[in-house]
mmCIF file of C-alpha atoms in Angstrom:
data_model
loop_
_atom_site.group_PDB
_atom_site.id
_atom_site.type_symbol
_atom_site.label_atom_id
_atom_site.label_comp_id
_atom_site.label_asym_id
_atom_site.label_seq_id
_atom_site.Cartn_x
_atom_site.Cartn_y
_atom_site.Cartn_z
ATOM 1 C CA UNK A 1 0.000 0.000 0.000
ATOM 2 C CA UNK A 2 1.716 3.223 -1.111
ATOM 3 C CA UNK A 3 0.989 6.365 0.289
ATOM 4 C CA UNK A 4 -1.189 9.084 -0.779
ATOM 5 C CA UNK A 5 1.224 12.556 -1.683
ATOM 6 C CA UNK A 6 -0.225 15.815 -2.065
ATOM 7 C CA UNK A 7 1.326 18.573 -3.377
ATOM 8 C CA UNK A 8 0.502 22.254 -3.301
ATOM 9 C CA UNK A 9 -0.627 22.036 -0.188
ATOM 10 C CA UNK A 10 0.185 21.899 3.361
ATOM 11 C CA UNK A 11 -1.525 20.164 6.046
ATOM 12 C CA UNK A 12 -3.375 21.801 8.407
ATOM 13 C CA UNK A 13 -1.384 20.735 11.305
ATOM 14 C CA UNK A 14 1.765 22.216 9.140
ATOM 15 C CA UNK A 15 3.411 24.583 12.135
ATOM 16 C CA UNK A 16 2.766 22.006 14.688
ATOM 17 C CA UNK A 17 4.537 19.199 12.456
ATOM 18 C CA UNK A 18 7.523 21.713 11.958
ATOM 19 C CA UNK A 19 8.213 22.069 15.665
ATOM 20 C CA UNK A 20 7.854 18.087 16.151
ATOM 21 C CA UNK A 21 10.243 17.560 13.066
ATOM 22 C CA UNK A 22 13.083 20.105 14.597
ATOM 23 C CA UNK A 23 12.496 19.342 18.615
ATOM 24 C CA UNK A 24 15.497 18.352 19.852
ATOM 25 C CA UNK A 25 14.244 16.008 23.174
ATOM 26 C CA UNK A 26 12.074 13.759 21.115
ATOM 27 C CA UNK A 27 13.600 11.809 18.518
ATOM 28 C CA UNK A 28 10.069 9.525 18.362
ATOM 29 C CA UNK A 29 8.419 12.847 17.382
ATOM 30 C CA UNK A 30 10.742 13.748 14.890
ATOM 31 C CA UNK A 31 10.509 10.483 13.513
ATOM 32 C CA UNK A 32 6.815 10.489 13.113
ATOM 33 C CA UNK A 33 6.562 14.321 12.190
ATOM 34 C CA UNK A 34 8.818 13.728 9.167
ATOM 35 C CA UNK A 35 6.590 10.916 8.171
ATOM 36 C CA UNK A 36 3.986 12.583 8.388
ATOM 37 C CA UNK A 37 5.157 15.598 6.191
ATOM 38 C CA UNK A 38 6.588 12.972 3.802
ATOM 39 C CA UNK A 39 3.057 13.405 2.700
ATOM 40 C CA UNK A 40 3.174 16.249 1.510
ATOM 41 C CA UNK A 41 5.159 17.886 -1.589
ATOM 42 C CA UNK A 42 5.629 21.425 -0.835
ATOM 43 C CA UNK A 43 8.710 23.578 -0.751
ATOM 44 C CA UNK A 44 8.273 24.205 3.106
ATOM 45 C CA UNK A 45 8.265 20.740 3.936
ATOM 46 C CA UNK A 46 11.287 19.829 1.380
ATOM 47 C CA UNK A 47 12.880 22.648 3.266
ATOM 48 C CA UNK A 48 11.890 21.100 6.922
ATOM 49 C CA UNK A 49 12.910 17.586 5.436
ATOM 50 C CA UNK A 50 16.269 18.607 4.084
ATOM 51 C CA UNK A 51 17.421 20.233 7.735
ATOM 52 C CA UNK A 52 16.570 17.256 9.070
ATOM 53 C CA UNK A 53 18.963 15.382 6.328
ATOM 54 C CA UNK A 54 21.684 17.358 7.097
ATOM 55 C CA UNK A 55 21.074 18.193 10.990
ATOM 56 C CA UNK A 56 19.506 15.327 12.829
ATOM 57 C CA UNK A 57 21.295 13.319 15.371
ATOM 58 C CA UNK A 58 19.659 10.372 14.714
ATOM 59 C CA UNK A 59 20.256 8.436 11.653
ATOM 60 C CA UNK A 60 17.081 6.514 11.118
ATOM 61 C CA UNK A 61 15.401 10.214 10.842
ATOM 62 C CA UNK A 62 18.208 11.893 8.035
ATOM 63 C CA UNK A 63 17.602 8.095 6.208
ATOM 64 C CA UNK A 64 13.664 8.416 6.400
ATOM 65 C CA UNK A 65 13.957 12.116 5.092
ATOM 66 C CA UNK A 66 16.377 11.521 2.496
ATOM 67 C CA UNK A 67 13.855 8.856 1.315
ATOM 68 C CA UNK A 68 10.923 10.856 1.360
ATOM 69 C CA UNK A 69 12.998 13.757 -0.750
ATOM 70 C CA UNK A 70 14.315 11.450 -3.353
ATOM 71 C CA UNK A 71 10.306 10.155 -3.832
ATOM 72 C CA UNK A 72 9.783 14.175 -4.107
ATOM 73 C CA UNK A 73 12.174 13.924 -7.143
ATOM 74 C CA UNK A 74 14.961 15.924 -4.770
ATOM 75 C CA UNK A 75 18.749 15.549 -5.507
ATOM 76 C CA UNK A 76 19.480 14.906 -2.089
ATOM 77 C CA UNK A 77 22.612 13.241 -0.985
ATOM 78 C CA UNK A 78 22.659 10.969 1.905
ATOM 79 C CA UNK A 79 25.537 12.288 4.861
ATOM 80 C CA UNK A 80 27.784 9.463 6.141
ATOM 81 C CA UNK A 81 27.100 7.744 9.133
ATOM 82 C CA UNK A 82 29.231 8.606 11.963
ATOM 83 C CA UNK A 83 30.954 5.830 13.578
ATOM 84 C CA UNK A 84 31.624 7.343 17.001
ATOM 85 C CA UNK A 85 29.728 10.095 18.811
ATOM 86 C CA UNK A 86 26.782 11.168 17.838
ATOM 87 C CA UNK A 87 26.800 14.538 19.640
ATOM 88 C CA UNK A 88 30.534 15.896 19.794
ATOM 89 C CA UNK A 89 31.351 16.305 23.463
ATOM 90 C CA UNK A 90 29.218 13.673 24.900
ATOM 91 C CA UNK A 91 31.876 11.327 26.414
ATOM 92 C CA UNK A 92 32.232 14.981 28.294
ATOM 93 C CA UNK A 93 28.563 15.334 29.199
ATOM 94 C CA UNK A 94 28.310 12.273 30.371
ATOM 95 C CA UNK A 95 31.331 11.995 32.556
ATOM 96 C CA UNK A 96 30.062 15.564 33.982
ATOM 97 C CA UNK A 97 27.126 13.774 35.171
ATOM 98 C CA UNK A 98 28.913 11.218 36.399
ATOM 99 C CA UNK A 99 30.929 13.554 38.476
ATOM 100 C CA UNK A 100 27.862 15.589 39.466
ATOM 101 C CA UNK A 101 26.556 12.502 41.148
ATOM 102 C CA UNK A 102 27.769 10.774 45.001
ATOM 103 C CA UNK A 103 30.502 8.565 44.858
ATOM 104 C CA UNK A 104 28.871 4.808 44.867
ATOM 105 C CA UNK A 105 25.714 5.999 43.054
ATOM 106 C CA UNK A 106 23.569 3.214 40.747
ATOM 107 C CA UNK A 107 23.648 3.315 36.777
ATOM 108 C CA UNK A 108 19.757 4.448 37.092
ATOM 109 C CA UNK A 109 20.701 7.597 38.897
ATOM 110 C CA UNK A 110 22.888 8.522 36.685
ATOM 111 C CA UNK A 111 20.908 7.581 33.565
ATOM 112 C CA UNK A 112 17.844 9.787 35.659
ATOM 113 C CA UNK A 113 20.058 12.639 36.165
ATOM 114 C CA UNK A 114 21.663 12.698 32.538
ATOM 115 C CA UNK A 115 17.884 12.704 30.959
ATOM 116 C CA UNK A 116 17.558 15.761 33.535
ATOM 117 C CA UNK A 117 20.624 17.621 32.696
ATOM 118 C CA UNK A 118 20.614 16.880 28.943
ATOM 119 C CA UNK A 119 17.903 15.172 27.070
ATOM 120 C CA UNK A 120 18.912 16.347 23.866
ATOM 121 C CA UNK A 121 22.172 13.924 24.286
ATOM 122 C CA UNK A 122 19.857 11.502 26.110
ATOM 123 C CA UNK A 123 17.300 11.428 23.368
ATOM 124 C CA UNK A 124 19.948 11.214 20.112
ATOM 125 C CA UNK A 125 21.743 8.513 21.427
ATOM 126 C CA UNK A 126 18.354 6.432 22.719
ATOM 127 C CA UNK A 127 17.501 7.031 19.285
ATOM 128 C CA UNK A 128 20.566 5.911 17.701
ATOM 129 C CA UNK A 129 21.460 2.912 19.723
ATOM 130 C CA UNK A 130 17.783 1.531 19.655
ATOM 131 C CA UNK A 131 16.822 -1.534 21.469
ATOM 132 C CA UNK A 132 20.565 -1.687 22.775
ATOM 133 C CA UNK A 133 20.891 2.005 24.191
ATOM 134 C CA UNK A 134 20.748 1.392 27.938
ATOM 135 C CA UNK A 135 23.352 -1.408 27.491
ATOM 136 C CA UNK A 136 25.474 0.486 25.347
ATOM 137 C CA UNK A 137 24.909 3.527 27.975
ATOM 138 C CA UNK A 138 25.617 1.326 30.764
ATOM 139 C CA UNK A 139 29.051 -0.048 29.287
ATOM 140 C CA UNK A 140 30.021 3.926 28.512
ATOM 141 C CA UNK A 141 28.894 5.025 31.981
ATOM 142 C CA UNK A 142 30.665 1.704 33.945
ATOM 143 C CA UNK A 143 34.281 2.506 32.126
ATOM 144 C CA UNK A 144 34.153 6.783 32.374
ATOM 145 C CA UNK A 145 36.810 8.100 34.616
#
C-alpha cells in the first residue's frame, strides 16, 4: 500500500509538524513528524525535510527524510554515518554527570540525572542505539573516569 502525496498544499497541522520535526528532546516525534510531512510535496516541507537530512542526530530520521525527498524527485545526498559520537562532546557530558553525582551511586541515577541535565544527548543517542541504548549507555557510563 503506497501512500497518498499531495502537493501544493500543506496540512493543516503544518506549524505544529515543523516544531515536532526540529524538537530536539524527542527523537520519536521527529521520527513520526517527518513521516507525516513525507506526505506532503511542498517547498516548506522539502525545506523542513532537508534540515533534518543534514542536521539530525539520529540516523534513522536523516535516512527516512532523504527517502521521502528522493520520492519528491529531490537531488538529495545521503551524509555518512558517523561511527563514534553522535553529539561531539558527549563522552564529556556524560562523565560531567557522572561527576555531578555521590561517589557509589547506581547506573539508574545517573541515567535519571543525565535525561535531567541533557535530554537532547539523552534522546539522540536512545535514538541511535535503539533496542541496545541502555546497554550500550551502561558499558560507557561503567568505564568513564
Amino acid at each position: 500500500m503506497s501512500k497518498k502525496i499531495v502537493t501544493n498544499e500543506l496540512p493543516e497541522n503544518y506549524e505544529e509538524l515543523k516544531k515536532a520535526a526540529n524538537r530536539t528532546a524527542n527523537w520519536k516525534a521527529r521520527y513520526d513528524a517527518v513521516e507525516e510531512l513525507g506526505r506532503y510535496n511542498t517547498s516548506q516541507v522539502i525545506d523542513v525535510l532537508k534540515v533534518r537530512v543534514a542536521n539530525d542526530p539520529v540516523y534513522k530520521i536523516k535516512e527516512a527524510a532523504h527517502r521521502i525527498l528522493l520520492e519528491f524527485g529531490e537531488d538529495v545526498q545521503l551524509p555518512k554515518q558517523t561511527k563514534f559520537e553522535v553529539i561531539k562532546g558527549a563522552n564529556k557530558v556524560f562523565v560531567r554527570v557522572k561527576k555531578s553525582l555521590p561517589a557509589g551511586h547506581t547506573f539508574e541515577e545517573f541515567l535519571t540525572k543525565l535525561k535531567r541535565m541533557r535530554i537532547d544527548v539523552y534522546d539522540a543517542y536512545e535514538g541511535e542505539k535503539g533496542d541496545n541504548f541502555k546497554t550500550w549507555l551502561e558499558n560507557e557510563w561503567a568505564n568513564l573516569k
